[in-house]
PDB file of C-alpha atoms in Angstrom:
ATOM      1  CA  UNK L   1     -52.802  -0.173  13.353  1.00 47.00           C
ATOM      2  CA  UNK L   2     -53.796   0.350  16.922  1.00 54.00           C
ATOM      3  CA  UNK L   3     -55.548  -3.099  17.555  1.00 53.00           C
ATOM      4  CA  UNK L   4     -53.894  -6.430  17.286  1.00 66.00           C
ATOM      5  CA  UNK L   5     -54.461  -8.365  14.197  1.00 78.00           C
ATOM      6  CA  UNK L   6     -56.579 -11.499  14.077  1.00 83.00           C
ATOM      7  CA  UNK L   7     -53.450 -12.967  12.343  1.00 81.00           C
ATOM      8  CA  UNK L   8     -51.768 -13.005  15.864  1.00 81.00           C
ATOM      9  CA  UNK L   9     -54.742 -14.490  17.576  1.00 83.00           C
ATOM     10  CA  UNK L  10     -56.419 -16.858  14.996  1.00 86.00           C
ATOM     11  CA  UNK L  11     -54.549 -17.527  11.885  1.00 87.00           C
ATOM     12  CA  UNK L  12     -57.225 -19.866  10.517  1.00 88.00           C
ATOM     13  CA  UNK L  13     -60.078 -17.168  10.733  1.00 88.00           C
ATOM     14  CA  UNK L  14     -57.663 -14.663   9.644  1.00 89.00           C
ATOM     15  CA  UNK L  15     -56.668 -16.664   6.481  1.00 88.00           C
ATOM     16  CA  UNK L  16     -60.340 -17.273   5.651  1.00 88.00           C
ATOM     17  CA  UNK L  17     -61.050 -13.590   5.930  1.00 90.00           C
ATOM     18  CA  UNK L  18     -58.302 -12.521   3.936  1.00 90.00           C
ATOM     19  CA  UNK L  19     -59.032 -14.903   1.028  1.00 91.00           C
ATOM     20  CA  UNK L  20     -62.656 -13.854   0.970  1.00 92.00           C
ATOM     21  CA  UNK L  21     -61.275 -10.140   0.855  1.00 90.00           C
ATOM     22  CA  UNK L  22     -58.961 -11.186  -2.226  1.00 88.00           C
ATOM     23  CA  UNK L  23     -61.737 -12.985  -3.836  1.00 90.00           C
ATOM     24  CA  UNK L  24     -64.103  -9.745  -3.471  1.00 89.00           C
ATOM     25  CA  UNK L  25     -61.340  -7.617  -4.871  1.00 86.00           C
ATOM     26  CA  UNK L  26     -61.028  -9.952  -7.903  1.00 85.00           C
ATOM     27  CA  UNK L  27     -64.687  -9.228  -8.824  1.00 87.00           C
ATOM     28  CA  UNK L  28     -63.921  -5.402  -9.169  1.00 85.00           C
ATOM     29  CA  UNK L  29     -63.756  -4.489 -12.774  1.00 83.00           C
ATOM     30  CA  UNK L  30     -61.556  -1.428 -11.903  1.00 83.00           C
ATOM     31  CA  UNK L  31     -58.595  -3.394 -10.510  1.00 79.00           C
ATOM     32  CA  UNK L  32     -55.979  -4.857 -12.687  1.00 72.00           C
ATOM     33  CA  UNK L  33     -55.967  -8.550 -13.862  1.00 74.00           C
ATOM     34  CA  UNK L  34     -52.265  -8.577 -13.320  1.00 81.00           C
ATOM     35  CA  UNK L  35     -52.742 -10.593 -10.177  1.00 84.00           C
ATOM     36  CA  UNK L  36     -53.789 -14.224 -10.217  1.00 88.00           C
ATOM     37  CA  UNK L  37     -56.485 -13.528  -7.629  1.00 87.00           C
ATOM     38  CA  UNK L  38     -57.827 -16.999  -7.104  1.00 88.00           C
ATOM     39  CA  UNK L  39     -54.418 -18.621  -6.547  1.00 92.00           C
ATOM     40  CA  UNK L  40     -53.430 -15.762  -4.210  1.00 90.00           C
ATOM     41  CA  UNK L  41     -56.510 -16.446  -2.259  1.00 89.00           C
ATOM     42  CA  UNK L  42     -55.897 -20.038  -2.316  1.00 91.00           C
ATOM     43  CA  UNK L  43     -52.259 -19.474  -0.886  1.00 91.00           C
ATOM     44  CA  UNK L  44     -53.721 -17.376   1.856  1.00 89.00           C
ATOM     45  CA  UNK L  45     -56.313 -20.025   2.797  1.00 87.00           C
ATOM     46  CA  UNK L  46     -53.423 -22.824   2.778  1.00 91.00           C
ATOM     47  CA  UNK L  47     -51.817 -20.797   5.558  1.00 89.00           C
ATOM     48  CA  UNK L  48     -54.702 -21.663   7.820  1.00 86.00           C
ATOM     49  CA  UNK L  49     -54.977 -25.154   6.622  1.00 92.00           C
ATOM     50  CA  UNK L  50     -51.315 -25.752   7.350  1.00 94.00           C
ATOM     51  CA  UNK L  51     -51.934 -24.741  10.953  1.00 93.00           C
ATOM     52  CA  UNK L  52     -54.987 -26.872  11.175  1.00 94.00           C
ATOM     53  CA  UNK L  53     -53.262 -29.826   9.676  1.00 96.00           C
ATOM     54  CA  UNK L  54     -50.371 -29.395  12.204  1.00 97.00           C
ATOM     55  CA  UNK L  55     -52.774 -29.516  15.100  1.00 97.00           C
ATOM     56  CA  UNK L  56     -54.343 -32.623  13.627  1.00 98.00           C
ATOM     57  CA  UNK L  57     -51.111 -34.279  13.238  1.00 98.00           C
ATOM     58  CA  UNK L  58     -49.945 -33.583  16.789  1.00 98.00           C
ATOM     59  CA  UNK L  59     -53.331 -35.013  18.148  1.00 98.00           C
ATOM     60  CA  UNK L  60     -52.795 -37.969  15.978  1.00 98.00           C
ATOM     61  CA  UNK L  61     -49.437 -38.450  17.424  1.00 98.00           C
ATOM     62  CA  UNK L  62     -50.694 -38.021  21.065  1.00 98.00           C
ATOM     63  CA  UNK L  63     -53.364 -40.605  20.607  1.00 98.00           C
ATOM     64  CA  UNK L  64     -50.999 -42.833  18.808  1.00 98.00           C
ATOM     65  CA  UNK L  65     -48.695 -42.895  21.713  1.00 98.00           C
ATOM     66  CA  UNK L  66     -51.516 -43.359  24.062  1.00 98.00           C
ATOM     67  CA  UNK L  67     -52.567 -46.437  22.074  1.00 98.00           C
ATOM     68  CA  UNK L  68     -48.944 -47.937  22.195  1.00 97.00           C
ATOM     69  CA  UNK L  69     -48.654 -47.244  25.782  1.00 97.00           C
ATOM     70  CA  UNK L  70     -51.919 -49.033  26.715  1.00 96.00           C
ATOM     71  CA  UNK L  71     -51.488 -51.728  24.307  1.00 96.00           C
ATOM     72  CA  UNK L  72     -47.879 -52.628  25.194  1.00 96.00           C
ATOM     73  CA  UNK L  73     -47.248 -51.120  28.697  1.00 94.00           C
ATOM     74  CA  UNK L  74     -44.116 -53.553  29.251  1.00 93.00           C
ATOM     75  CA  UNK L  75     -42.516 -52.614  25.954  1.00 93.00           C
ATOM     76  CA  UNK L  76     -38.903 -51.222  26.158  1.00 92.00           C
ATOM     77  CA  UNK L  77     -40.128 -47.851  24.742  1.00 94.00           C
ATOM     78  CA  UNK L  78     -43.129 -47.555  27.089  1.00 94.00           C
ATOM     79  CA  UNK L  79     -41.696 -44.832  29.249  1.00 96.00           C
ATOM     80  CA  UNK L  80     -40.616 -43.082  26.132  1.00 97.00           C
ATOM     81  CA  UNK L  81     -44.019 -43.119  24.699  1.00 97.00           C
ATOM     82  CA  UNK L  82     -45.369 -41.569  27.961  1.00 97.00           C
ATOM     83  CA  UNK L  83     -42.898 -38.734  27.539  1.00 98.00           C
ATOM     84  CA  UNK L  84     -44.040 -38.323  23.736  1.00 98.00           C
ATOM     85  CA  UNK L  85     -47.623 -38.270  24.728  1.00 98.00           C
ATOM     86  CA  UNK L  86     -46.922 -35.253  26.979  1.00 98.00           C
ATOM     87  CA  UNK L  87     -44.789 -33.508  24.214  1.00 98.00           C
ATOM     88  CA  UNK L  88     -47.125 -33.908  21.453  1.00 98.00           C
ATOM     89  CA  UNK L  89     -50.248 -32.995  23.463  1.00 98.00           C
ATOM     90  CA  UNK L  90     -48.427 -29.848  24.676  1.00 98.00           C
ATOM     91  CA  UNK L  91     -47.311 -28.845  21.120  1.00 98.00           C
ATOM     92  CA  UNK L  92     -50.783 -29.475  19.955  1.00 98.00           C
ATOM     93  CA  UNK L  93     -52.378 -27.180  22.742  1.00 96.00           C
ATOM     94  CA  UNK L  94     -49.802 -24.492  21.959  1.00 95.00           C
ATOM     95  CA  UNK L  95     -50.795 -24.408  18.317  1.00 95.00           C
ATOM     96  CA  UNK L  96     -54.494 -24.782  18.982  1.00 95.00           C
ATOM     97  CA  UNK L  97     -56.969 -21.790  18.217  1.00 91.00           C
ATOM     98  CA  UNK L  98     -60.552 -21.991  19.403  1.00 88.00           C
ATOM     99  CA  UNK L  99     -61.782 -21.562  15.811  1.00 88.00           C
ATOM    100  CA  UNK L 100     -60.154 -25.006  14.974  1.00 92.00           C
ATOM    101  CA  UNK L 101     -62.398 -26.778  17.096  1.00 89.00           C
ATOM    102  CA  UNK L 102     -65.265 -27.248  14.580  1.00 90.00           C
ATOM    103  CA  UNK L 103     -62.713 -27.931  11.718  1.00 92.00           C
ATOM    104  CA  UNK L 104     -60.755 -30.607  13.471  1.00 95.00           C
ATOM    105  CA  UNK L 105     -61.502 -33.892  11.683  1.00 96.00           C
ATOM    106  CA  UNK L 106     -61.804 -36.021  15.014  1.00 95.00           C
ATOM    107  CA  UNK L 107     -62.785 -39.293  13.272  1.00 95.00           C
ATOM    108  CA  UNK L 108     -59.865 -38.873  10.837  1.00 97.00           C
ATOM    109  CA  UNK L 109     -57.367 -38.015  13.540  1.00 98.00           C
ATOM    110  CA  UNK L 110     -58.443 -41.245  15.574  1.00 98.00           C
ATOM    111  CA  UNK L 111     -58.167 -43.472  12.425  1.00 98.00           C
ATOM    112  CA  UNK L 112     -54.715 -42.181  11.731  1.00 98.00           C
ATOM    113  CA  UNK L 113     -53.700 -42.604  15.330  1.00 98.00           C
ATOM    114  CA  UNK L 114     -54.759 -46.315  15.426  1.00 98.00           C
ATOM    115  CA  UNK L 115     -52.960 -46.920  11.944  1.00 97.00           C
ATOM    116  CA  UNK L 116     -49.870 -45.427  13.201  1.00 98.00           C
ATOM    117  CA  UNK L 117     -49.869 -47.113  16.493  1.00 98.00           C
ATOM    118  CA  UNK L 118     -50.738 -50.571  14.945  1.00 97.00           C
ATOM    119  CA  UNK L 119     -47.906 -50.408  12.476  1.00 96.00           C
ATOM    120  CA  UNK L 120     -45.389 -49.115  15.242  1.00 96.00           C
ATOM    121  CA  UNK L 121     -46.411 -51.945  17.657  1.00 96.00           C
ATOM    122  CA  UNK L 122     -45.636 -54.609  14.980  1.00 93.00           C
ATOM    123  CA  UNK L 123     -42.048 -53.403  14.974  1.00 86.00           C
ATOM    124  CA  UNK L 124     -41.875 -54.349  18.770  1.00 82.00           C
ATOM    125  CA  UNK L 125     -43.708 -57.603  18.295  1.00 91.00           C
ATOM    126  CA  UNK L 126     -46.813 -56.152  20.003  1.00 95.00           C
ATOM    127  CA  UNK L 127     -50.340 -55.712  18.978  1.00 95.00           C
ATOM    128  CA  UNK L 128     -52.905 -53.099  19.354  1.00 95.00           C
ATOM    129  CA  UNK L 129     -55.418 -53.323  22.180  1.00 93.00           C
ATOM    130  CA  UNK L 130     -58.317 -55.439  20.791  1.00 93.00           C
ATOM    131  CA  UNK L 131     -61.806 -54.087  20.484  1.00 92.00           C
ATOM    132  CA  UNK L 132     -60.963 -50.450  20.052  1.00 95.00           C
ATOM    133  CA  UNK L 133     -63.957 -48.217  19.297  1.00 95.00           C
ATOM    134  CA  UNK L 134     -64.408 -46.832  16.001  1.00 95.00           C
ATOM    135  CA  UNK L 135     -64.568 -43.292  17.217  1.00 96.00           C
ATOM    136  CA  UNK L 136     -62.084 -41.645  19.623  1.00 96.00           C
ATOM    137  CA  UNK L 137     -63.208 -42.408  23.288  1.00 96.00           C
ATOM    138  CA  UNK L 138     -61.642 -38.982  24.330  1.00 97.00           C
ATOM    139  CA  UNK L 139     -63.506 -35.828  23.905  1.00 94.00           C
ATOM    140  CA  UNK L 140     -61.864 -32.754  22.310  1.00 94.00           C
ATOM    141  CA  UNK L 141     -61.982 -31.052  25.698  1.00 94.00           C
ATOM    142  CA  UNK L 142     -60.009 -34.131  27.264  1.00 96.00           C
ATOM    143  CA  UNK L 143     -57.399 -33.980  24.315  1.00 97.00           C
ATOM    144  CA  UNK L 144     -56.996 -30.240  24.627  1.00 96.00           C
ATOM    145  CA  UNK L 145     -56.986 -30.132  28.539  1.00 96.00           C
ATOM    146  CA  UNK L 146     -54.163 -27.937  30.326  1.00 95.00           C
ATOM    147  CA  UNK L 147     -52.993 -29.792  32.080  1.00 96.00           C
ATOM    148  CA  UNK L 148     -53.463 -32.990  30.216  1.00 97.00           C
ATOM    149  CA  UNK L 149     -54.095 -36.135  32.343  1.00 97.00           C
ATOM    150  CA  UNK L 150     -52.274 -39.094  30.669  1.00 98.00           C
ATOM    151  CA  UNK L 151     -53.502 -41.646  33.244  1.00 97.00           C
ATOM    152  CA  UNK L 152     -57.130 -40.538  32.774  1.00 97.00           C
ATOM    153  CA  UNK L 153     -56.630 -40.737  28.920  1.00 98.00           C
ATOM    154  CA  UNK L 154     -55.128 -44.376  29.238  1.00 97.00           C
ATOM    155  CA  UNK L 155     -57.938 -45.367  31.340  1.00 96.00           C
ATOM    156  CA  UNK L 156     -60.610 -43.919  29.059  1.00 96.00           C
ATOM    157  CA  UNK L 157     -58.966 -45.907  25.913  1.00 96.00           C
ATOM    158  CA  UNK L 158     -58.853 -49.076  28.072  1.00 94.00           C
ATOM    159  CA  UNK L 159     -62.263 -48.887  29.169  1.00 94.00           C
ATOM    160  CA  UNK L 160     -63.622 -48.057  25.704  1.00 91.00           C
ATOM    161  CA  UNK L 161     -61.613 -51.150  24.383  1.00 80.00           C
ATOM    162  CA  UNK L 162     -62.913 -53.483  27.141  1.00 77.00           C
ATOM    163  CA  UNK L 163     -66.640 -52.414  26.506  1.00 68.00           C
ATOM    164  CA  UNK L 164     -66.725 -52.894  22.687  1.00 55.00           C
TER     165      UNK L 164
END
């Protein structure tokens, strides 16, 4: 194979294409039924979904730590949260593929982040910034920026909370 595989560049799209090819093969009457074609296709698709879910989780962690930092800036863990923001965002950026953009469930990521931050802050005797918006105040471009501007992200969240 002279050309690089889509597997190396965009595993989500690769998985979708491969699963479709397996399903097309399953419809051919000249091929054996020894393979469980549908479940093979599902397993291939799950590879792409796993990568997508990993990015969603890392973005939720990034947002949760931003929320904790803006909600409780004087908490003993505040400096650690800032470090975690950078770490989670960089990991998300490293795993992100352009084809994921329309597949990422941004509203779900935001709700998960709010839930995680709120439950973590309770452990410190703090509470979440009031009046947070129902949708993420940061755009996908801001969340996936390289470099990521933590202070600008914190400001955007604070502004969104004060304007609600």
